[in-house]
Amino acid sequence: MNAVISSLDRNYRLCDTRITDSEIILYITSTLEKLCCPYCETMTGRVHSYHTREIQDLPISDRKTILIVTTRKMKCINPECRHSTFAERHPFVNPNAQKTNRLIERILKTSSEMSSVCSSRLLKNENIIIGKSSICTLLKKNTSDRR
Ligand SMILES: [Zn+2]
């Protein structure tokens, strides 16, 4: 499982694993002590609070795979910065997304070759759970990003 996490990003480590008949749940956390404020680019190690994000990743051994990612809310130490806090960003997922970038790539690749109804069904067989309408939204977003 450590290899799965290092292939995601080398600055993350696996804290715990839970395996059921249908799911693999990996608890991961960043090893970086300091993060860069996205607004003023000052490095800070002051943590305001912690929460977790639940993010679906590529299936492992045909099981639906969920990452539980520790996410920090950091305090910016720059008194001139207009933002006192900021949320930790993870390089493998967009700020508000619930799926990793590599999972989204897989979904887009599958759905580029068939209808969203078929791809939703096919992906479900691979234990990638996504509805037909979410596929349509992803496809639309991806087309507009490329323009
Ligand atoms: Zn700042």
Short mmCIF file of N, CA and C and ligand atoms in Angstrom, two decimals:
data_model
loop_
_atom_site.label_atom_id
_atom_site.label_comp_id
_atom_site.label_asym_id
_atom_site.label_seq_id
_atom_site.Cartn_x
_atom_site.Cartn_y
_atom_site.Cartn_z
N MET A 1 0.83 -1.22 0.00
CA MET A 1 0.00 0.00 0.00
C MET A 1 0.86 1.26 0.00
N ASN A 2 2.05 1.16 0.59
CA ASN A 2 2.94 2.33 0.59
C ASN A 2 3.30 2.77 -0.82
N ALA A 3 3.44 1.78 -1.72
CA ALA A 3 3.76 2.09 -3.11
C ALA A 3 2.63 2.87 -3.77
N VAL A 4 1.40 2.52 -3.39
CA VAL A 4 0.23 3.23 -3.93
C VAL A 4 0.30 4.70 -3.55
N ILE A 5 0.66 4.94 -2.30
CA ILE A 5 0.71 6.32 -1.81
C ILE A 5 1.89 7.08 -2.41
N SER A 6 3.05 6.42 -2.52
CA SER A 6 4.18 7.16 -3.10
C SER A 6 3.98 7.43 -4.59
N SER A 7 3.19 6.60 -5.27
CA SER A 7 2.90 6.89 -6.67
C SER A 7 1.93 8.06 -6.80
N LEU A 8 1.20 8.32 -5.74
CA LEU A 8 0.27 9.45 -5.71
C LEU A 8 1.07 10.75 -5.54
N ASP A 9 1.90 10.77 -4.52
CA ASP A 9 2.79 11.90 -4.28
C ASP A 9 3.81 11.48 -3.23
N ARG A 10 5.08 11.84 -3.46
CA ARG A 10 6.12 11.32 -2.56
C ARG A 10 6.10 11.99 -1.18
N ASN A 11 5.38 13.09 -1.04
CA ASN A 11 5.32 13.77 0.25
C ASN A 11 4.15 13.33 1.14
N TYR A 12 3.60 12.15 0.86
CA TYR A 12 2.48 11.66 1.68
C TYR A 12 2.85 10.31 2.25
N ARG A 13 2.34 10.05 3.45
CA ARG A 13 2.58 8.73 4.02
C ARG A 13 1.27 8.10 4.48
N LEU A 14 1.31 6.78 4.52
CA LEU A 14 0.16 5.99 4.90
C LEU A 14 0.13 5.85 6.41
N CYS A 15 -0.99 6.21 7.04
CA CYS A 15 -1.08 6.11 8.50
C CYS A 15 -1.85 4.88 8.93
N ASP A 16 -2.83 4.49 8.15
CA ASP A 16 -3.68 3.38 8.55
C ASP A 16 -4.39 2.82 7.32
N THR A 17 -4.77 1.56 7.39
CA THR A 17 -5.45 0.92 6.27
C THR A 17 -6.64 0.13 6.82
N ARG A 18 -7.77 0.22 6.13
CA ARG A 18 -8.90 -0.61 6.52
C ARG A 18 -9.40 -1.32 5.27
N ILE A 19 -9.49 -2.64 5.33
CA ILE A 19 -9.89 -3.40 4.15
C ILE A 19 -11.16 -4.18 4.46
N THR A 20 -12.19 -3.97 3.64
CA THR A 20 -13.41 -4.76 3.78
C THR A 20 -13.56 -5.58 2.49
N ASP A 21 -14.66 -6.34 2.39
CA ASP A 21 -14.87 -7.17 1.20
C ASP A 21 -14.98 -6.32 -0.06
N SER A 22 -15.48 -5.11 0.10
CA SER A 22 -15.74 -4.31 -1.10
C SER A 22 -14.88 -3.05 -1.19
N GLU A 23 -14.25 -2.67 -0.10
CA GLU A 23 -13.55 -1.38 -0.08
C GLU A 23 -12.17 -1.45 0.54
N ILE A 24 -11.30 -0.58 0.06
CA ILE A 24 -10.01 -0.36 0.71
C ILE A 24 -9.98 1.10 1.13
N ILE A 25 -9.74 1.34 2.40
CA ILE A 25 -9.71 2.71 2.89
C ILE A 25 -8.31 3.00 3.39
N LEU A 26 -7.70 4.03 2.81
CA LEU A 26 -6.33 4.39 3.18
C LEU A 26 -6.32 5.75 3.84
N TYR A 27 -5.75 5.81 5.03
CA TYR A 27 -5.65 7.07 5.76
C TYR A 27 -4.27 7.65 5.47
N ILE A 28 -4.23 8.80 4.87
CA ILE A 28 -2.93 9.37 4.51
C ILE A 28 -2.78 10.81 4.98
N THR A 29 -1.53 11.20 5.10
CA THR A 29 -1.24 12.55 5.57
C THR A 29 0.04 13.06 4.91
N SER A 30 0.12 14.36 4.75
CA SER A 30 1.32 14.97 4.16
C SER A 30 2.45 14.94 5.17
N THR A 31 3.68 14.78 4.67
CA THR A 31 4.84 14.81 5.56
C THR A 31 5.47 16.20 5.60
N LEU A 32 4.96 17.11 4.82
CA LEU A 32 5.51 18.47 4.80
C LEU A 32 5.08 19.23 6.04
N GLU A 33 6.04 19.78 6.77
CA GLU A 33 5.69 20.51 7.99
C GLU A 33 5.21 21.92 7.70
N LYS A 34 5.82 22.50 6.66
CA LYS A 34 5.44 23.87 6.33
C LYS A 34 4.75 23.91 4.97
N LEU A 35 3.79 24.79 4.86
CA LEU A 35 3.08 24.96 3.59
C LEU A 35 3.16 26.42 3.18
N CYS A 36 3.01 26.62 1.87
CA CYS A 36 3.12 27.96 1.31
C CYS A 36 1.73 28.58 1.20
N CYS A 37 1.58 29.80 1.73
CA CYS A 37 0.29 30.49 1.61
C CYS A 37 0.05 30.80 0.12
N PRO A 38 -1.10 30.37 -0.43
CA PRO A 38 -1.34 30.59 -1.86
C PRO A 38 -1.58 32.06 -2.22
N TYR A 39 -1.81 32.89 -1.21
CA TYR A 39 -2.12 34.31 -1.48
C TYR A 39 -0.88 35.18 -1.45
N CYS A 40 0.07 34.90 -0.51
CA CYS A 40 1.25 35.76 -0.41
C CYS A 40 2.56 34.98 -0.53
N GLU A 41 2.46 33.66 -0.67
CA GLU A 41 3.62 32.78 -0.85
C GLU A 41 4.60 32.76 0.32
N THR A 42 4.10 33.06 1.54
CA THR A 42 4.92 32.93 2.75
C THR A 42 4.78 31.50 3.27
N MET A 43 5.90 30.91 3.69
CA MET A 43 5.85 29.56 4.26
C MET A 43 5.38 29.66 5.71
N THR A 44 4.52 28.74 6.09
CA THR A 44 4.06 28.73 7.48
C THR A 44 3.91 27.30 7.99
N GLY A 45 4.20 27.13 9.28
CA GLY A 45 4.04 25.82 9.90
C GLY A 45 2.98 25.85 10.99
N ARG A 46 2.25 26.97 11.06
CA ARG A 46 1.24 27.10 12.12
C ARG A 46 -0.10 26.53 11.68
N VAL A 47 -0.54 25.53 12.43
CA VAL A 47 -1.79 24.86 12.08
C VAL A 47 -2.95 25.49 12.85
N HIS A 48 -3.99 25.86 12.15
CA HIS A 48 -5.20 26.41 12.78
C HIS A 48 -6.12 25.27 13.22
N SER A 49 -6.35 24.31 12.32
CA SER A 49 -7.20 23.17 12.66
C SER A 49 -7.02 22.05 11.63
N TYR A 50 -7.57 20.90 11.95
CA TYR A 50 -7.47 19.74 11.06
C TYR A 50 -8.85 19.26 10.67
N HIS A 51 -8.99 18.80 9.45
CA HIS A 51 -10.17 18.02 9.11
C HIS A 51 -9.75 16.95 8.11
N THR A 52 -10.69 16.09 7.71
CA THR A 52 -10.32 15.06 6.73
C THR A 52 -11.16 15.21 5.48
N ARG A 53 -10.58 14.83 4.36
CA ARG A 53 -11.31 14.80 3.10
C ARG A 53 -11.37 13.36 2.62
N GLU A 54 -12.54 12.99 2.10
CA GLU A 54 -12.73 11.64 1.60
C GLU A 54 -12.66 11.69 0.08
N ILE A 55 -11.66 11.02 -0.50
CA ILE A 55 -11.40 11.13 -1.93
C ILE A 55 -11.30 9.74 -2.56
N GLN A 56 -12.09 9.52 -3.59
CA GLN A 56 -12.03 8.22 -4.27
C GLN A 56 -10.81 8.17 -5.18
N ASP A 57 -10.09 7.03 -5.15
CA ASP A 57 -8.91 6.86 -5.99
C ASP A 57 -9.11 5.64 -6.89
N LEU A 58 -8.12 5.36 -7.73
CA LEU A 58 -8.17 4.18 -8.59
C LEU A 58 -8.36 2.94 -7.74
N PRO A 59 -9.18 1.99 -8.19
CA PRO A 59 -9.41 0.77 -7.40
C PRO A 59 -8.12 -0.03 -7.23
N ILE A 60 -7.99 -0.67 -6.07
CA ILE A 60 -6.86 -1.58 -5.81
C ILE A 60 -7.45 -2.98 -5.71
N SER A 61 -6.87 -3.92 -6.42
CA SER A 61 -7.37 -5.31 -6.42
C SER A 61 -8.88 -5.36 -6.59
N ASP A 62 -9.39 -4.59 -7.54
CA ASP A 62 -10.82 -4.56 -7.85
C ASP A 62 -11.71 -4.08 -6.70
N ARG A 63 -11.13 -3.45 -5.71
CA ARG A 63 -11.97 -2.90 -4.65
C ARG A 63 -12.03 -1.38 -4.77
N LYS A 64 -13.22 -0.86 -4.52
CA LYS A 64 -13.37 0.60 -4.47
C LYS A 64 -12.37 1.14 -3.45
N THR A 65 -11.64 2.16 -3.82
CA THR A 65 -10.58 2.66 -2.95
C THR A 65 -10.83 4.11 -2.55
N ILE A 66 -10.81 4.33 -1.25
CA ILE A 66 -11.08 5.66 -0.70
C ILE A 66 -9.85 6.13 0.08
N LEU A 67 -9.46 7.35 -0.18
CA LEU A 67 -8.39 7.96 0.60
C LEU A 67 -9.02 8.89 1.64
N ILE A 68 -8.62 8.73 2.88
CA ILE A 68 -9.04 9.68 3.91
C ILE A 68 -7.81 10.56 4.15
N VAL A 69 -7.88 11.78 3.68
CA VAL A 69 -6.69 12.64 3.67
C VAL A 69 -6.79 13.70 4.76
N THR A 70 -5.83 13.68 5.67
CA THR A 70 -5.76 14.72 6.70
C THR A 70 -5.48 16.05 6.00
N THR A 71 -6.31 17.02 6.28
CA THR A 71 -6.17 18.31 5.61
C THR A 71 -6.10 19.40 6.66
N ARG A 72 -5.04 20.18 6.59
CA ARG A 72 -4.84 21.23 7.60
C ARG A 72 -5.41 22.56 7.14
N LYS A 73 -5.89 23.32 8.12
CA LYS A 73 -6.17 24.72 7.85
C LYS A 73 -5.01 25.45 8.49
N MET A 74 -4.26 26.19 7.70
CA MET A 74 -3.04 26.83 8.19
C MET A 74 -3.29 28.30 8.49
N LYS A 75 -2.47 28.81 9.41
CA LYS A 75 -2.49 30.24 9.71
C LYS A 75 -1.36 30.89 8.94
N CYS A 76 -1.67 31.93 8.18
CA CYS A 76 -0.61 32.65 7.49
C CYS A 76 0.08 33.56 8.51
N ILE A 77 1.42 33.52 8.53
CA ILE A 77 2.15 34.29 9.54
C ILE A 77 2.55 35.68 9.04
N ASN A 78 2.23 35.95 7.78
CA ASN A 78 2.57 37.26 7.22
C ASN A 78 1.50 38.28 7.62
N PRO A 79 1.84 39.27 8.46
CA PRO A 79 0.83 40.23 8.93
C PRO A 79 0.24 41.08 7.80
N GLU A 80 0.94 41.16 6.69
CA GLU A 80 0.44 41.98 5.57
C GLU A 80 -0.51 41.19 4.66
N CYS A 81 -0.59 39.88 4.89
CA CYS A 81 -1.43 39.05 4.01
C CYS A 81 -2.90 39.33 4.32
N ARG A 82 -3.72 39.38 3.27
CA ARG A 82 -5.13 39.67 3.47
C ARG A 82 -5.93 38.45 3.93
N HIS A 83 -5.30 37.27 3.88
CA HIS A 83 -5.97 36.06 4.34
C HIS A 83 -5.26 35.53 5.58
N SER A 84 -6.00 35.39 6.69
CA SER A 84 -5.34 34.92 7.91
C SER A 84 -5.16 33.41 7.89
N THR A 85 -6.03 32.69 7.19
CA THR A 85 -5.91 31.23 7.12
C THR A 85 -6.07 30.76 5.67
N PHE A 86 -5.58 29.56 5.41
CA PHE A 86 -5.82 28.94 4.10
C PHE A 86 -5.85 27.43 4.27
N ALA A 87 -6.54 26.76 3.37
CA ALA A 87 -6.66 25.30 3.44
C ALA A 87 -5.51 24.65 2.70
N GLU A 88 -5.01 23.56 3.26
CA GLU A 88 -3.96 22.78 2.60
C GLU A 88 -4.49 22.23 1.27
N ARG A 89 -3.67 22.35 0.23
CA ARG A 89 -4.05 21.78 -1.07
C ARG A 89 -3.21 20.55 -1.32
N HIS A 90 -3.84 19.54 -1.90
CA HIS A 90 -3.13 18.30 -2.19
C HIS A 90 -2.88 18.23 -3.70
N PRO A 91 -1.65 17.92 -4.10
CA PRO A 91 -1.31 17.98 -5.52
C PRO A 91 -2.05 16.98 -6.41
N PHE A 92 -2.65 15.95 -5.80
CA PHE A 92 -3.29 14.90 -6.59
C PHE A 92 -4.80 15.06 -6.73
N VAL A 93 -5.34 16.16 -6.18
CA VAL A 93 -6.79 16.36 -6.26
C VAL A 93 -7.09 17.86 -6.33
N ASN A 94 -8.12 18.23 -7.09
CA ASN A 94 -8.51 19.64 -7.14
C ASN A 94 -9.17 20.05 -5.83
N PRO A 95 -9.10 21.35 -5.47
CA PRO A 95 -9.55 21.80 -4.15
C PRO A 95 -10.91 21.27 -3.69
N ASN A 96 -11.92 21.24 -4.54
CA ASN A 96 -13.21 20.77 -4.05
C ASN A 96 -13.64 19.42 -4.62
N ALA A 97 -12.72 18.74 -5.29
CA ALA A 97 -13.08 17.48 -5.94
C ALA A 97 -13.13 16.33 -4.94
N GLN A 98 -13.89 15.29 -5.29
CA GLN A 98 -13.98 14.11 -4.44
C GLN A 98 -13.35 12.90 -5.09
N LYS A 99 -12.62 13.16 -6.19
CA LYS A 99 -11.91 12.08 -6.88
C LYS A 99 -10.50 12.56 -7.21
N THR A 100 -9.53 11.64 -7.16
CA THR A 100 -8.16 12.04 -7.48
C THR A 100 -8.06 12.36 -8.98
N ASN A 101 -7.06 13.15 -9.33
CA ASN A 101 -6.86 13.51 -10.74
C ASN A 101 -6.66 12.27 -11.61
N ARG A 102 -5.92 11.27 -11.07
CA ARG A 102 -5.67 10.09 -11.90
C ARG A 102 -6.94 9.26 -12.09
N LEU A 103 -7.86 9.30 -11.12
CA LEU A 103 -9.14 8.61 -11.30
C LEU A 103 -9.97 9.34 -12.35
N ILE A 104 -9.97 10.66 -12.30
CA ILE A 104 -10.72 11.45 -13.28
C ILE A 104 -10.19 11.19 -14.70
N GLU A 105 -8.85 11.09 -14.81
CA GLU A 105 -8.26 10.77 -16.12
C GLU A 105 -8.78 9.44 -16.65
N ARG A 106 -8.83 8.44 -15.75
CA ARG A 106 -9.31 7.12 -16.14
C ARG A 106 -10.77 7.19 -16.60
N ILE A 107 -11.59 7.94 -15.86
CA ILE A 107 -13.01 8.07 -16.21
C ILE A 107 -13.15 8.75 -17.58
N LEU A 108 -12.36 9.80 -17.79
CA LEU A 108 -12.44 10.52 -19.06
C LEU A 108 -12.00 9.64 -20.22
N LYS A 109 -10.98 8.83 -19.98
CA LYS A 109 -10.48 7.97 -21.04
C LYS A 109 -11.55 6.94 -21.42
N THR A 110 -12.16 6.34 -20.38
CA THR A 110 -13.21 5.35 -20.66
C THR A 110 -14.40 5.99 -21.37
N SER A 111 -14.81 7.16 -20.87
CA SER A 111 -16.03 7.75 -21.41
C SER A 111 -15.83 8.43 -22.76
N SER A 112 -14.55 8.62 -23.16
CA SER A 112 -14.34 9.21 -24.48
C SER A 112 -14.63 8.19 -25.57
N GLU A 113 -14.72 6.91 -25.18
CA GLU A 113 -14.90 5.86 -26.18
C GLU A 113 -16.32 5.31 -26.25
N MET A 114 -17.20 5.78 -25.35
CA MET A 114 -18.57 5.25 -25.36
C MET A 114 -19.51 6.24 -24.68
N SER A 115 -20.80 5.94 -24.70
CA SER A 115 -21.77 6.83 -24.07
C SER A 115 -21.56 6.86 -22.57
N SER A 116 -22.06 7.92 -21.92
CA SER A 116 -21.87 8.03 -20.48
C SER A 116 -22.63 6.94 -19.72
N VAL A 117 -23.75 6.47 -20.27
CA VAL A 117 -24.49 5.38 -19.61
C VAL A 117 -23.64 4.11 -19.61
N CYS A 118 -23.06 3.79 -20.77
CA CYS A 118 -22.22 2.59 -20.87
C CYS A 118 -20.98 2.74 -20.00
N SER A 119 -20.35 3.90 -20.03
CA SER A 119 -19.11 4.04 -19.26
C SER A 119 -19.38 3.98 -17.77
N SER A 120 -20.51 4.56 -17.33
CA SER A 120 -20.87 4.47 -15.92
C SER A 120 -21.00 3.00 -15.50
N ARG A 121 -21.63 2.20 -16.36
CA ARG A 121 -21.82 0.77 -16.07
C ARG A 121 -20.48 0.02 -16.07
N LEU A 122 -19.67 0.32 -17.08
CA LEU A 122 -18.36 -0.34 -17.18
C LEU A 122 -17.46 0.01 -15.99
N LEU A 123 -17.45 1.29 -15.63
CA LEU A 123 -16.63 1.74 -14.51
C LEU A 123 -17.10 1.11 -13.21
N LYS A 124 -18.42 0.92 -13.10
CA LYS A 124 -18.97 0.30 -11.90
C LYS A 124 -18.43 -1.12 -11.75
N ASN A 125 -18.29 -1.82 -12.88
CA ASN A 125 -17.70 -3.16 -12.84
C ASN A 125 -16.27 -3.13 -12.33
N GLU A 126 -15.60 -2.02 -12.57
CA GLU A 126 -14.22 -1.88 -12.08
C GLU A 126 -14.19 -1.25 -10.68
N ASN A 127 -15.38 -1.11 -10.09
CA ASN A 127 -15.53 -0.48 -8.77
C ASN A 127 -15.11 0.98 -8.73
N ILE A 128 -15.34 1.65 -9.84
CA ILE A 128 -15.22 3.10 -9.87
C ILE A 128 -16.66 3.61 -9.92
N ILE A 129 -17.07 4.26 -8.84
CA ILE A 129 -18.47 4.63 -8.73
C ILE A 129 -18.67 6.07 -9.18
N ILE A 130 -19.35 6.23 -10.30
CA ILE A 130 -19.67 7.57 -10.79
C ILE A 130 -20.95 7.47 -11.61
N GLY A 131 -21.85 8.43 -11.41
CA GLY A 131 -23.12 8.43 -12.13
C GLY A 131 -22.95 8.98 -13.53
N LYS A 132 -23.95 8.69 -14.37
CA LYS A 132 -23.96 9.15 -15.75
C LYS A 132 -23.87 10.68 -15.83
N SER A 133 -24.63 11.37 -14.96
CA SER A 133 -24.65 12.83 -15.04
C SER A 133 -23.31 13.44 -14.60
N SER A 134 -22.64 12.79 -13.62
CA SER A 134 -21.32 13.29 -13.20
C SER A 134 -20.31 13.12 -14.33
N ILE A 135 -20.45 12.06 -15.11
CA ILE A 135 -19.55 11.86 -16.26
C ILE A 135 -19.78 12.99 -17.27
N CYS A 136 -21.04 13.30 -17.52
CA CYS A 136 -21.36 14.39 -18.46
C CYS A 136 -20.75 15.71 -17.98
N THR A 137 -20.87 15.97 -16.67
CA THR A 137 -20.30 17.21 -16.12
C THR A 137 -18.79 17.23 -16.30
N LEU A 138 -18.14 16.11 -16.02
CA LEU A 138 -16.68 16.02 -16.18
C LEU A 138 -16.27 16.25 -17.63
N LEU A 139 -17.02 15.62 -18.55
CA LEU A 139 -16.69 15.75 -19.97
C LEU A 139 -16.82 17.20 -20.42
N LYS A 140 -17.89 17.83 -19.98
CA LYS A 140 -18.13 19.23 -20.36
C LYS A 140 -17.03 20.13 -19.81
N LYS A 141 -16.68 19.90 -18.54
CA LYS A 141 -15.66 20.72 -17.89
C LYS A 141 -14.33 20.53 -18.59
N ASN A 142 -14.03 19.28 -18.92
CA ASN A 142 -12.76 18.96 -19.56
C ASN A 142 -12.66 19.60 -20.95
N THR A 143 -13.76 19.62 -21.67
CA THR A 143 -13.76 20.25 -23.00
C THR A 143 -13.54 21.74 -22.88
N SER A 144 -14.19 22.36 -21.89
CA SER A 144 -14.06 23.82 -21.76
C SER A 144 -12.65 24.21 -21.25
N ASP A 145 -12.03 23.33 -20.43
CA ASP A 145 -10.67 23.60 -19.95
C ASP A 145 -9.67 23.64 -21.09
N ARG A 146 -9.94 22.83 -22.12
CA ARG A 146 -8.99 22.72 -23.22
C ARG A 146 -9.09 23.86 -24.21
N ARG A 147 -10.20 24.62 -24.13
CA ARG A 147 -10.39 25.70 -25.10
C ARG A 147 -9.43 26.83 -24.89
ZN ZN B 1 -0.52 34.70 3.25
#
